[in-house]
Amino acid sequence: AQKVTQAQTEISVVEKEDVTLDCVYETRDTTYYLFWYKQPPSGELVFLIRRNSFDEQNEISGRYSWNFQKSTSSFNFTITASQVVDSAVYFCALSGRGSTLGRLYFGRGTQLTVWP
Amino acid sequence: DAGVTQSPTHLIKTRGQQVTLRCSPKSGHDTVSWYQQALGQGPQFIFQYYEEEERQRGNFPDRFSGHQFPNYSSELNVNALLLGDSALYLCASSSGEGVYEQYFGPGTRLTVT
């Protein structure tokens, strides 16, 4: 079974602070894929990143960075120097390679509010 | 490059009625997945269509059915609506049957009264 846990329901920060969103996953598949999506108030899910289980290199894209650690089954997301426009719900998702290939399993999301 | 589009944006139905939601995938994509997102929850997978066939199905009753057309667009049908069916219905498209990035549409907000 695939499962994603985002323990942080809500996070509030002041602009320019760094913030880390936690994601812990469970899977029996040896090959799997992890994703982060952003959902602004408009409702549309915006794709941010996909990471393959065999690639543990961390990734940085502008103010965004992702830390993938198989040893702790975590795929955390850090926003550096947060901005008001970063306010949204962020979802971590998992997809396996087995019988559920192509199906995304989402966590419950973390509501991030960035205050000016 | 047109993204994923969904119609209608909002819909209000009465318990027991039937509803059809529509989705057009992103240009170049041939796979469509549907998700239900209840308020305050993460999206839950309903089913996925590829080559006009249902390839995967989540834990949803048979009241939920779908279809994919030759132009890759898709419909989600829900019969005998229940109050609990009120949710945001999201369509996602991707390329191929494998694990690729799924791009989401803006969703259809369904309210059942």
XYZ file of C-alpha atoms in Angstrom:
229
model
C 0.000 0.000 0.000
C 1.115 3.529 -0.679
C 0.805 6.214 1.954
C 1.941 9.812 2.310
C 1.943 11.682 5.591
C 2.208 15.433 5.894
C 2.145 16.003 9.617
C 2.110 19.795 9.400
C -1.444 20.914 8.790
C -0.730 24.648 8.834
C 2.424 26.751 8.886
C 2.624 30.530 9.200
C 5.784 32.505 8.549
C 6.722 36.092 7.951
C 8.054 37.097 4.559
C 11.756 36.340 3.978
C 11.783 33.515 6.494
C 12.844 30.049 5.344
C 10.268 27.300 5.748
C 10.438 23.509 5.412
C 7.446 21.342 4.605
C 7.759 17.751 5.736
C 6.692 14.659 3.807
C 7.027 11.051 4.929
C 5.996 8.190 2.686
C 5.388 4.449 2.874
C 5.648 2.022 -0.015
C 6.653 -1.583 -0.660
C 7.706 -0.833 -4.219
C 11.436 -0.767 -4.821
C 10.971 1.798 -7.567
C 8.675 4.716 -6.923
C 8.234 8.387 -7.659
C 7.667 11.354 -5.403
C 6.021 14.620 -6.294
C 5.255 18.024 -4.860
C 2.291 20.094 -5.997
C 1.171 23.594 -5.055
C -2.517 24.471 -4.810
C -3.212 28.215 -4.654
C -6.664 29.508 -3.683
C -7.765 29.201 -7.318
C -7.764 25.425 -6.802
C -5.583 24.268 -9.680
C -2.765 21.940 -8.652
C 0.575 23.167 -9.977
C 3.310 20.611 -10.547
C 6.598 21.501 -8.829
C 8.879 18.468 -8.967
C 9.124 14.738 -9.600
C 11.851 12.634 -8.011
C 12.696 9.000 -8.829
C 13.514 6.638 -5.972
C 16.875 5.721 -7.466
C 18.030 9.336 -7.562
C 18.738 10.675 -4.089
C 20.412 13.853 -5.207
C 18.900 16.935 -3.689
C 17.514 19.466 -6.087
C 17.405 23.233 -6.067
C 15.264 25.413 -8.277
C 15.520 29.081 -7.444
C 14.173 29.575 -3.923
C 12.884 25.993 -3.813
C 14.891 22.976 -2.718
C 14.042 19.364 -2.037
C 15.747 16.910 0.299
C 15.117 13.246 -0.516
C 16.298 10.699 2.068
C 15.407 7.049 1.465
C 16.822 6.042 4.860
C 14.076 8.004 6.600
C 11.473 7.758 3.797
C 11.243 11.508 3.634
C 11.001 14.032 0.830
C 11.047 17.471 2.399
C 10.525 20.771 0.621
C 12.214 24.017 1.647
C 11.322 27.500 0.500
C 14.089 30.014 1.079
C 13.263 33.666 1.661
C 9.521 33.040 1.488
C 7.210 35.491 -0.252
C 3.520 36.262 0.109
C 2.914 34.608 -3.286
C 4.115 31.322 -1.794
C 0.940 31.171 0.300
C -0.898 28.038 -0.808
C -1.598 24.444 0.131
C 1.306 22.170 -0.718
C 0.812 18.481 -1.408
C 3.328 15.692 -1.438
C 2.386 12.686 -3.573
C 3.691 9.190 -4.293
C 3.349 6.828 -7.229
C 4.597 3.260 -7.346
C 5.702 1.013 -10.174
C 3.500 -1.930 -9.314
C -0.173 -2.510 -9.961
C -0.954 1.111 -9.144
C 1.372 2.509 -11.774
C 0.401 6.042 -12.697
C -1.885 6.592 -9.718
C -0.914 9.447 -7.414
C -1.367 9.061 -3.668
C -1.539 12.430 -1.974
C -0.927 13.536 1.565
C -3.477 15.766 3.288
C -1.493 18.865 2.437
C 0.162 21.672 4.380
C -1.424 25.117 4.338
C 1.395 27.666 4.156
C 0.611 31.287 4.953
C 3.295 33.890 4.393
C 2.585 37.236 6.068
C 4.024 40.484 4.731
C 0.039 25.704 -25.521
C -3.359 25.033 -23.961
C -3.325 23.443 -20.546
C -5.892 21.089 -19.079
C -9.394 22.497 -19.267
C -12.475 21.404 -17.364
C -16.138 22.269 -17.563
C -18.234 23.398 -15.940
C -16.453 25.413 -13.262
C -19.221 25.083 -10.715
C -22.264 22.869 -10.510
C -25.116 22.521 -8.068
C -27.160 19.329 -8.134
C -29.824 17.733 -6.000
C -29.376 14.421 -4.215
C -30.283 11.520 -6.509
C -29.513 13.365 -9.730
C -26.825 12.520 -12.236
C -23.914 14.720 -13.338
C -21.370 14.745 -16.170
C -18.058 16.560 -15.895
C -15.777 17.148 -18.842
C -12.037 17.410 -19.332
C -9.739 18.227 -22.228
C -6.112 17.192 -21.719
C -3.036 19.288 -22.281
C -1.866 19.314 -25.868
C 0.224 16.218 -26.602
C -1.138 14.216 -23.666
C -3.121 11.017 -24.128
C -3.822 9.892 -20.562
C -6.485 11.359 -18.314
C -6.916 10.763 -14.599
C -9.729 11.946 -12.349
C -9.434 12.859 -8.691
C -11.924 13.859 -6.030
C -10.827 16.409 -3.451
C -13.043 16.891 -0.431
C -12.673 20.093 1.556
C -9.461 20.101 3.583
C -8.248 16.816 2.125
C -5.772 15.703 -0.481
C -7.044 14.536 -3.874
C -8.245 10.929 -4.036
C -7.758 8.943 -7.236
C -10.968 7.894 -8.987
C -9.761 6.328 -12.234
C -7.448 6.719 -15.194
C -8.112 6.415 -18.914
C -5.606 5.543 -21.588
C -6.365 4.493 -25.164
C -10.064 4.894 -24.391
C -9.956 2.251 -21.686
C -10.140 2.456 -17.913
C -6.659 1.338 -16.822
C -6.783 1.990 -13.103
C -9.567 2.482 -10.633
C -9.500 3.761 -7.079
C -11.826 2.865 -4.247
C -14.961 4.470 -5.634
C -18.375 2.855 -6.181
C -19.779 1.979 -9.578
C -21.865 5.152 -9.450
C -18.690 6.781 -10.716
C -18.028 6.000 -14.351
C -16.072 7.572 -17.131
C -15.247 7.648 -20.753
C -12.390 8.721 -22.971
C -12.950 9.855 -26.536
C -10.673 9.372 -29.566
C -9.428 12.954 -29.191
C -8.292 12.017 -25.617
C -10.876 14.190 -23.877
C -12.746 12.555 -21.055
C -15.979 12.603 -19.108
C -16.700 11.691 -15.511
C -20.256 10.615 -14.736
C -21.704 10.290 -11.273
C -25.135 8.714 -10.804
C -27.495 8.839 -7.839
C -25.663 11.747 -6.255
C -25.156 11.749 -2.505
C -24.428 14.699 -0.258
C -20.977 13.204 0.287
C -20.184 13.580 -3.399
C -19.817 17.323 -2.888
C -16.182 18.049 -3.687
C -13.724 19.544 -6.141
C -13.257 17.180 -9.072
C -9.859 17.459 -10.674
C -8.794 16.168 -14.031
C -5.128 15.515 -14.735
C -3.436 14.660 -17.997
C -0.120 13.030 -18.760
C 1.727 11.409 -21.604
C 1.677 7.625 -21.801
C 0.635 5.006 -19.337
C 3.670 5.238 -17.120
C 4.583 7.453 -14.249
C 4.945 10.887 -15.624
C 4.114 14.322 -14.354
C 0.374 14.802 -14.220
C -0.848 18.273 -15.064
C -4.075 19.331 -13.443
C -6.983 21.408 -14.608
C -8.735 24.045 -12.504
C -11.350 21.585 -11.331
C -15.129 21.463 -11.156
C -16.700 22.368 -7.838
C -19.727 20.098 -7.358
C -22.235 20.875 -4.640
C -24.970 18.348 -3.891
C -27.928 19.648 -1.912
